[in-house]
């Protein structure tokens, strides 16, 4: 049945050359699983992307139940955890996945740096990778406030105060994040919009450029 559907689509859209071009792409010898250590350190980028996909899928599930206002936010999270089937598992995956994604991205960045993969002709992709790192930190920071409990409130307050200490532009950053003078309803609304719409869109755009450049320039050489 699946074969018939695939043949029907392939006959009309000619999809075989598209996925063949991706699946048949050769990788350097030093990334071969036979070279255990080298293959291991070169897998951090792929694992990071896998975790990001899990974050996106679990986040889509969470937004079906989350209510982004200060009256119902915490109650909606409790309902998700205690009443929705598998809700506690999905939220746990999203919560811990955020930390794991940043750790894996940090390890990937270290691998790129210590193997010199940021050098010519991959300088621009290095910049894209650094931007991706900051976007991931932004996603972690904005998502932390959404449960709207005491820990999230005071952690966000401290984070905004740190941002406000940045020379020249600090007060403007803090004002943008708060949406006012205190951590309140506008702050929660802005963090939700940033976490669900703006930062994911930026993340996907940067990932697209990142993968395009990897495809165009290839994987960097051995240690």
PDB file of C-alpha atoms in Angstrom:
ATOM      1  CA  UNK A   1       0.000   0.000   0.000  1.00  0.00           C
ATOM      2  CA  UNK A   2       2.749   2.433   0.980  1.00  0.00           C
ATOM      3  CA  UNK A   3       4.666   1.510  -2.160  1.00  0.00           C
ATOM      4  CA  UNK A   4       1.649   2.356  -4.312  1.00  0.00           C
ATOM      5  CA  UNK A   5       1.272   5.731  -2.588  1.00  0.00           C
ATOM      6  CA  UNK A   6       4.996   6.449  -3.047  1.00  0.00           C
ATOM      7  CA  UNK A   7       4.870   5.469  -6.736  1.00  0.00           C
ATOM      8  CA  UNK A   8       1.809   7.670  -7.231  1.00  0.00           C
ATOM      9  CA  UNK A   9       3.581  10.671  -5.677  1.00  0.00           C
ATOM     10  CA  UNK A  10       6.864   9.948  -7.431  1.00  0.00           C
ATOM     11  CA  UNK A  11       5.162   9.754 -10.812  1.00  0.00           C
ATOM     12  CA  UNK A  12       3.695  13.228 -10.314  1.00  0.00           C
ATOM     13  CA  UNK A  13       6.321  15.017  -8.211  1.00  0.00           C
ATOM     14  CA  UNK A  14       9.517  13.140  -9.121  1.00  0.00           C
ATOM     15  CA  UNK A  15      10.555  12.938  -5.461  1.00  0.00           C
ATOM     16  CA  UNK A  16      13.121  10.133  -5.794  1.00  0.00           C
ATOM     17  CA  UNK A  17      15.963  12.385  -7.056  1.00  0.00           C
ATOM     18  CA  UNK A  18      15.324  14.806  -4.163  1.00  0.00           C
ATOM     19  CA  UNK A  19      15.748  12.304  -1.335  1.00  0.00           C
ATOM     20  CA  UNK A  20      18.439  10.407  -3.229  1.00  0.00           C
ATOM     21  CA  UNK A  21      20.476  13.590  -3.360  1.00  0.00           C
ATOM     22  CA  UNK A  22      20.363  13.726   0.442  1.00  0.00           C
ATOM     23  CA  UNK A  23      20.601  10.044   1.317  1.00  0.00           C
ATOM     24  CA  UNK A  24      23.438   9.218  -1.086  1.00  0.00           C
ATOM     25  CA  UNK A  25      25.684  12.076   0.030  1.00  0.00           C
ATOM     26  CA  UNK A  26      29.131  10.733   0.940  1.00  0.00           C
ATOM     27  CA  UNK A  27      30.804  11.621   4.220  1.00  0.00           C
ATOM     28  CA  UNK A  28      34.559  11.712   4.913  1.00  0.00           C
ATOM     29  CA  UNK A  29      36.342   8.571   6.048  1.00  0.00           C
ATOM     30  CA  UNK A  30      37.094   9.971   9.510  1.00  0.00           C
ATOM     31  CA  UNK A  31      33.344  10.141  10.273  1.00  0.00           C
ATOM     32  CA  UNK A  32      32.991   6.415   9.604  1.00  0.00           C
ATOM     33  CA  UNK A  33      31.682   4.463  12.639  1.00  0.00           C
ATOM     34  CA  UNK A  34      34.797   2.301  12.437  1.00  0.00           C
ATOM     35  CA  UNK A  35      36.736   5.290  13.811  1.00  0.00           C
ATOM     36  CA  UNK A  36      34.994   5.252  17.174  1.00  0.00           C
ATOM     37  CA  UNK A  37      36.281   8.423  18.826  1.00  0.00           C
ATOM     38  CA  UNK A  38      36.230  10.549  15.688  1.00  0.00           C
ATOM     39  CA  UNK A  39      32.735   9.375  14.728  1.00  0.00           C
ATOM     40  CA  UNK A  40      31.572  10.028  18.301  1.00  0.00           C
ATOM     41  CA  UNK A  41      32.678  13.649  18.453  1.00  0.00           C
ATOM     42  CA  UNK A  42      31.213  14.321  15.003  1.00  0.00           C
ATOM     43  CA  UNK A  43      27.736  13.170  16.097  1.00  0.00           C
ATOM     44  CA  UNK A  44      27.030  16.088  18.464  1.00  0.00           C
ATOM     45  CA  UNK A  45      25.487  18.243  15.727  1.00  0.00           C
ATOM     46  CA  UNK A  46      23.121  15.514  14.576  1.00  0.00           C
ATOM     47  CA  UNK A  47      22.103  14.701  18.155  1.00  0.00           C
ATOM     48  CA  UNK A  48      21.428  18.371  18.822  1.00  0.00           C
ATOM     49  CA  UNK A  49      19.157  18.544  15.791  1.00  0.00           C
ATOM     50  CA  UNK A  50      17.345  15.384  16.913  1.00  0.00           C
ATOM     51  CA  UNK A  51      16.689  16.916  20.346  1.00  0.00           C
ATOM     52  CA  UNK A  52      15.497  20.155  18.718  1.00  0.00           C
ATOM     53  CA  UNK A  53      12.968  18.150  16.695  1.00  0.00           C
ATOM     54  CA  UNK A  54      11.723  16.543  19.928  1.00  0.00           C
ATOM     55  CA  UNK A  55      11.481  20.000  21.514  1.00  0.00           C
ATOM     56  CA  UNK A  56       9.400  21.300  18.617  1.00  0.00           C
ATOM     57  CA  UNK A  57       7.023  18.322  18.630  1.00  0.00           C
ATOM     58  CA  UNK A  58       6.597  18.293  22.414  1.00  0.00           C
ATOM     59  CA  UNK A  59       6.189  22.077  22.436  1.00  0.00           C
ATOM     60  CA  UNK A  60       3.392  21.839  19.867  1.00  0.00           C
ATOM     61  CA  UNK A  61       1.620  19.391  22.187  1.00  0.00           C
ATOM     62  CA  UNK A  62       2.078  21.668  25.209  1.00  0.00           C
ATOM     63  CA  UNK A  63       0.637  24.719  23.442  1.00  0.00           C
ATOM     64  CA  UNK A  64      -2.633  22.809  22.958  1.00  0.00           C
ATOM     65  CA  UNK A  65      -3.235  23.094  26.710  1.00  0.00           C
ATOM     66  CA  UNK A  66      -1.196  26.070  27.894  1.00  0.00           C
ATOM     67  CA  UNK A  67      -3.007  29.355  28.586  1.00  0.00           C
ATOM     68  CA  UNK A  68      -0.588  32.331  28.373  1.00  0.00           C
ATOM     69  CA  UNK A  69      -2.015  34.683  31.010  1.00  0.00           C
ATOM     70  CA  UNK A  70      -1.105  35.186  34.657  1.00  0.00           C
ATOM     71  CA  UNK A  71      -4.493  33.961  35.910  1.00  0.00           C
ATOM     72  CA  UNK A  72      -4.576  30.602  34.142  1.00  0.00           C
ATOM     73  CA  UNK A  73      -0.942  29.843  33.197  1.00  0.00           C
ATOM     74  CA  UNK A  74       0.036  27.879  36.301  1.00  0.00           C
ATOM     75  CA  UNK A  75      -3.325  26.102  36.494  1.00  0.00           C
ATOM     76  CA  UNK A  76      -3.054  25.057  32.839  1.00  0.00           C
ATOM     77  CA  UNK A  77       0.378  23.549  33.493  1.00  0.00           C
ATOM     78  CA  UNK A  78      -0.959  21.633  36.503  1.00  0.00           C
ATOM     79  CA  UNK A  79      -3.889  20.399  34.431  1.00  0.00           C
ATOM     80  CA  UNK A  80      -1.511  19.290  31.702  1.00  0.00           C
ATOM     81  CA  UNK A  81       0.610  17.350  34.174  1.00  0.00           C
ATOM     82  CA  UNK A  82      -2.157  15.784  36.261  1.00  0.00           C
ATOM     83  CA  UNK A  83      -5.135  15.356  33.945  1.00  0.00           C
ATOM     84  CA  UNK A  84      -3.899  15.012  30.359  1.00  0.00           C
ATOM     85  CA  UNK A  85      -2.828  11.545  29.248  1.00  0.00           C
ATOM     86  CA  UNK A  86       0.985  11.390  29.006  1.00  0.00           C
ATOM     87  CA  UNK A  87       1.073  15.123  29.759  1.00  0.00           C
ATOM     88  CA  UNK A  88       3.629  14.761  32.546  1.00  0.00           C
ATOM     89  CA  UNK A  89       5.893  12.699  30.290  1.00  0.00           C
ATOM     90  CA  UNK A  90       5.709  15.166  27.399  1.00  0.00           C
ATOM     91  CA  UNK A  91       6.308  18.147  29.645  1.00  0.00           C
ATOM     92  CA  UNK A  92       9.239  16.352  31.267  1.00  0.00           C
ATOM     93  CA  UNK A  93      10.712  15.642  27.835  1.00  0.00           C
ATOM     94  CA  UNK A  94      10.359  19.309  26.914  1.00  0.00           C
ATOM     95  CA  UNK A  95      11.737  20.548  30.227  1.00  0.00           C
ATOM     96  CA  UNK A  96      14.813  18.320  30.336  1.00  0.00           C
ATOM     97  CA  UNK A  97      15.262  18.401  26.573  1.00  0.00           C
ATOM     98  CA  UNK A  98      15.876  22.144  26.783  1.00  0.00           C
ATOM     99  CA  UNK A  99      18.905  21.584  29.028  1.00  0.00           C
ATOM    100  CA  UNK A 100      20.160  18.607  27.021  1.00  0.00           C
ATOM    101  CA  UNK A 101      19.898  20.580  23.755  1.00  0.00           C
ATOM    102  CA  UNK A 102      22.066  23.388  25.122  1.00  0.00           C
ATOM    103  CA  UNK A 103      24.634  20.912  26.483  1.00  0.00           C
ATOM    104  CA  UNK A 104      24.813  19.071  23.154  1.00  0.00           C
ATOM    105  CA  UNK A 105      25.057  22.337  21.225  1.00  0.00           C
ATOM    106  CA  UNK A 106      27.889  23.433  23.527  1.00  0.00           C
ATOM    107  CA  UNK A 107      29.736  20.151  22.888  1.00  0.00           C
ATOM    108  CA  UNK A 108      29.177  20.570  19.154  1.00  0.00           C
ATOM    109  CA  UNK A 109      30.593  24.093  19.334  1.00  0.00           C
ATOM    110  CA  UNK A 110      33.653  22.820  21.218  1.00  0.00           C
ATOM    111  CA  UNK A 111      34.190  20.134  18.591  1.00  0.00           C
ATOM    112  CA  UNK A 112      34.030  22.691  15.780  1.00  0.00           C
ATOM    113  CA  UNK A 113      36.465  24.974  17.603  1.00  0.00           C
ATOM    114  CA  UNK A 114      39.076  22.387  18.616  1.00  0.00           C
ATOM    115  CA  UNK A 115      39.060  20.676  15.208  1.00  0.00           C
ATOM    116  CA  UNK A 116      39.475  24.032  13.445  1.00  0.00           C
ATOM    117  CA  UNK A 117      36.254  23.522  11.484  1.00  0.00           C
ATOM    118  CA  UNK A 118      35.492  27.247  11.749  1.00  0.00           C
ATOM    119  CA  UNK A 119      38.377  28.165   9.444  1.00  0.00           C
ATOM    120  CA  UNK A 120      38.264  28.922   5.726  1.00  0.00           C
ATOM    121  CA  UNK A 121      35.920  28.360   3.965  1.00  0.00           C
ATOM    122  CA  UNK A 122      33.509  27.774   6.868  1.00  0.00           C
ATOM    123  CA  UNK A 123      33.760  31.090   8.710  1.00  0.00           C
ATOM    124  CA  UNK A 124      30.210  32.128   7.852  1.00  0.00           C
ATOM    125  CA  UNK A 125      28.800  28.823   9.082  1.00  0.00           C
ATOM    126  CA  UNK A 126      30.669  29.336  12.360  1.00  0.00           C
ATOM    127  CA  UNK A 127      28.879  32.671  12.787  1.00  0.00           C
ATOM    128  CA  UNK A 128      25.541  30.966  12.042  1.00  0.00           C
ATOM    129  CA  UNK A 129      26.364  28.344  14.680  1.00  0.00           C
ATOM    130  CA  UNK A 130      27.099  30.998  17.309  1.00  0.00           C
ATOM    131  CA  UNK A 131      23.799  32.719  16.491  1.00  0.00           C
ATOM    132  CA  UNK A 132      22.043  29.371  16.874  1.00  0.00           C
ATOM    133  CA  UNK A 133      23.636  28.997  20.303  1.00  0.00           C
ATOM    134  CA  UNK A 134      22.245  32.356  21.442  1.00  0.00           C
ATOM    135  CA  UNK A 135      18.813  31.550  20.008  1.00  0.00           C
ATOM    136  CA  UNK A 136      18.770  28.309  21.990  1.00  0.00           C
ATOM    137  CA  UNK A 137      19.699  30.215  25.149  1.00  0.00           C
ATOM    138  CA  UNK A 138      16.876  32.652  24.383  1.00  0.00           C
ATOM    139  CA  UNK A 139      14.425  29.780  24.009  1.00  0.00           C
ATOM    140  CA  UNK A 140      15.524  28.367  27.360  1.00  0.00           C
ATOM    141  CA  UNK A 141      15.219  31.752  29.078  1.00  0.00           C
ATOM    142  CA  UNK A 142      11.800  32.630  27.664  1.00  0.00           C
ATOM    143  CA  UNK A 143      10.408  29.165  28.311  1.00  0.00           C
ATOM    144  CA  UNK A 144      11.438  29.214  31.951  1.00  0.00           C
ATOM    145  CA  UNK A 145       8.835  31.859  32.852  1.00  0.00           C
ATOM    146  CA  UNK A 146       5.857  30.140  31.227  1.00  0.00           C
ATOM    147  CA  UNK A 147       4.863  27.861  34.170  1.00  0.00           C
ATOM    148  CA  UNK A 148       4.386  31.100  36.152  1.00  0.00           C
ATOM    149  CA  UNK A 149       5.466  29.798  39.552  1.00  0.00           C
ATOM    150  CA  UNK A 150       7.685  31.440  42.160  1.00  0.00           C
ATOM    151  CA  UNK A 151      10.895  29.924  40.814  1.00  0.00           C
ATOM    152  CA  UNK A 152      10.124  31.056  37.279  1.00  0.00           C
ATOM    153  CA  UNK A 153       9.085  34.540  38.416  1.00  0.00           C
ATOM    154  CA  UNK A 154      12.192  35.320  40.459  1.00  0.00           C
ATOM    155  CA  UNK A 155      14.570  33.663  37.996  1.00  0.00           C
ATOM    156  CA  UNK A 156      13.144  35.835  35.220  1.00  0.00           C
ATOM    157  CA  UNK A 157      13.401  38.906  37.417  1.00  0.00           C
ATOM    158  CA  UNK A 158      17.097  38.204  38.031  1.00  0.00           C
ATOM    159  CA  UNK A 159      17.656  37.506  34.322  1.00  0.00           C
ATOM    160  CA  UNK A 160      16.067  40.788  33.292  1.00  0.00           C
ATOM    161  CA  UNK A 161      18.139  42.681  35.872  1.00  0.00           C
ATOM    162  CA  UNK A 162      21.287  41.116  34.402  1.00  0.00           C
ATOM    163  CA  UNK A 163      20.178  42.174  30.917  1.00  0.00           C
ATOM    164  CA  UNK A 164      19.521  45.699  32.216  1.00  0.00           C
ATOM    165  CA  UNK A 165      23.147  45.942  33.395  1.00  0.00           C
ATOM    166  CA  UNK A 166      24.457  45.741  29.812  1.00  0.00           C
ATOM    167  CA  UNK A 167      26.083  49.091  28.941  1.00  0.00           C
ATOM    168  CA  UNK A 168      24.046  51.528  26.805  1.00  0.00           C
ATOM    169  CA  UNK A 169      21.422  49.099  25.468  1.00  0.00           C
ATOM    170  CA  UNK A 170      20.678  47.283  28.734  1.00  0.00           C
ATOM    171  CA  UNK A 171      17.671  49.393  29.801  1.00  0.00           C
ATOM    172  CA  UNK A 172      16.128  49.042  26.350  1.00  0.00           C
ATOM    173  CA  UNK A 173      16.526  45.257  26.439  1.00  0.00           C
ATOM    174  CA  UNK A 174      14.924  45.091  29.883  1.00  0.00           C
ATOM    175  CA  UNK A 175      12.037  47.326  28.794  1.00  0.00           C
ATOM    176  CA  UNK A 176      11.460  45.170  25.722  1.00  0.00           C
ATOM    177  CA  UNK A 177      11.413  41.958  27.748  1.00  0.00           C
ATOM    178  CA  UNK A 178       9.233  43.268  30.567  1.00  0.00           C
ATOM    179  CA  UNK A 179       6.741  45.198  28.462  1.00  0.00           C
ATOM    180  CA  UNK A 180       6.491  47.565  31.427  1.00  0.00           C
ATOM    181  CA  UNK A 181       8.119  48.198  34.783  1.00  0.00           C
ATOM    182  CA  UNK A 182       7.622  44.805  36.460  1.00  0.00           C
ATOM    183  CA  UNK A 183       7.460  41.106  35.624  1.00  0.00           C
ATOM    184  CA  UNK A 184       3.751  40.809  34.948  1.00  0.00           C
ATOM    185  CA  UNK A 185       1.069  39.949  32.414  1.00  0.00           C
ATOM    186  CA  UNK A 186       2.794  41.752  29.541  1.00  0.00           C
ATOM    187  CA  UNK A 187       6.060  39.994  30.341  1.00  0.00           C
ATOM    188  CA  UNK A 188       4.396  36.597  30.213  1.00  0.00           C
ATOM    189  CA  UNK A 189       2.675  37.449  26.929  1.00  0.00           C
ATOM    190  CA  UNK A 190       5.937  38.633  25.374  1.00  0.00           C
ATOM    191  CA  UNK A 191       7.895  35.628  26.579  1.00  0.00           C
ATOM    192  CA  UNK A 192       5.223  33.303  25.208  1.00  0.00           C
ATOM    193  CA  UNK A 193       5.272  35.038  21.808  1.00  0.00           C
ATOM    194  CA  UNK A 194       9.069  34.953  21.695  1.00  0.00           C
ATOM    195  CA  UNK A 195       9.212  31.319  22.810  1.00  0.00           C
ATOM    196  CA  UNK A 196       6.516  29.980  20.487  1.00  0.00           C
ATOM    197  CA  UNK A 197       6.692  32.207  17.386  1.00  0.00           C
ATOM    198  CA  UNK A 198       9.667  34.521  16.933  1.00  0.00           C
ATOM    199  CA  UNK A 199      12.597  32.487  18.266  1.00  0.00           C
ATOM    200  CA  UNK A 200      11.488  29.175  16.664  1.00  0.00           C
ATOM    201  CA  UNK A 201      11.099  30.950  13.315  1.00  0.00           C
ATOM    202  CA  UNK A 202      14.600  32.385  13.684  1.00  0.00           C
ATOM    203  CA  UNK A 203      15.896  28.970  14.772  1.00  0.00           C
ATOM    204  CA  UNK A 204      14.460  27.193  11.733  1.00  0.00           C
ATOM    205  CA  UNK A 205      15.779  29.879   9.392  1.00  0.00           C
ATOM    206  CA  UNK A 206      19.292  29.660  10.812  1.00  0.00           C
ATOM    207  CA  UNK A 207      19.167  25.849  10.750  1.00  0.00           C
ATOM    208  CA  UNK A 208      18.192  25.968   7.083  1.00  0.00           C
ATOM    209  CA  UNK A 209      21.197  28.162   6.266  1.00  0.00           C
ATOM    210  CA  UNK A 210      23.435  26.006   8.491  1.00  0.00           C
ATOM    211  CA  UNK A 211      22.470  22.774   6.736  1.00  0.00           C
ATOM    212  CA  UNK A 212      22.708  24.383   3.306  1.00  0.00           C
ATOM    213  CA  UNK A 213      26.278  25.479   4.011  1.00  0.00           C
ATOM    214  CA  UNK A 214      27.218  22.061   5.392  1.00  0.00           C
ATOM    215  CA  UNK A 215      25.811  20.497   2.256  1.00  0.00           C
ATOM    216  CA  UNK A 216      27.615  22.989   0.049  1.00  0.00           C
ATOM    217  CA  UNK A 217      31.002  22.943   1.815  1.00  0.00           C
ATOM    218  CA  UNK A 218      30.986  19.407   3.191  1.00  0.00           C
ATOM    219  CA  UNK A 219      32.073  18.121   6.587  1.00  0.00           C
ATOM    220  CA  UNK A 220      35.399  19.435   7.818  1.00  0.00           C
ATOM    221  CA  UNK A 221      38.561  17.350   7.741  1.00  0.00           C
ATOM    222  CA  UNK A 222      39.946  15.048  10.468  1.00  0.00           C
ATOM    223  CA  UNK A 223      41.686  16.136  13.677  1.00  0.00           C
TER     224      UNK A 223
END
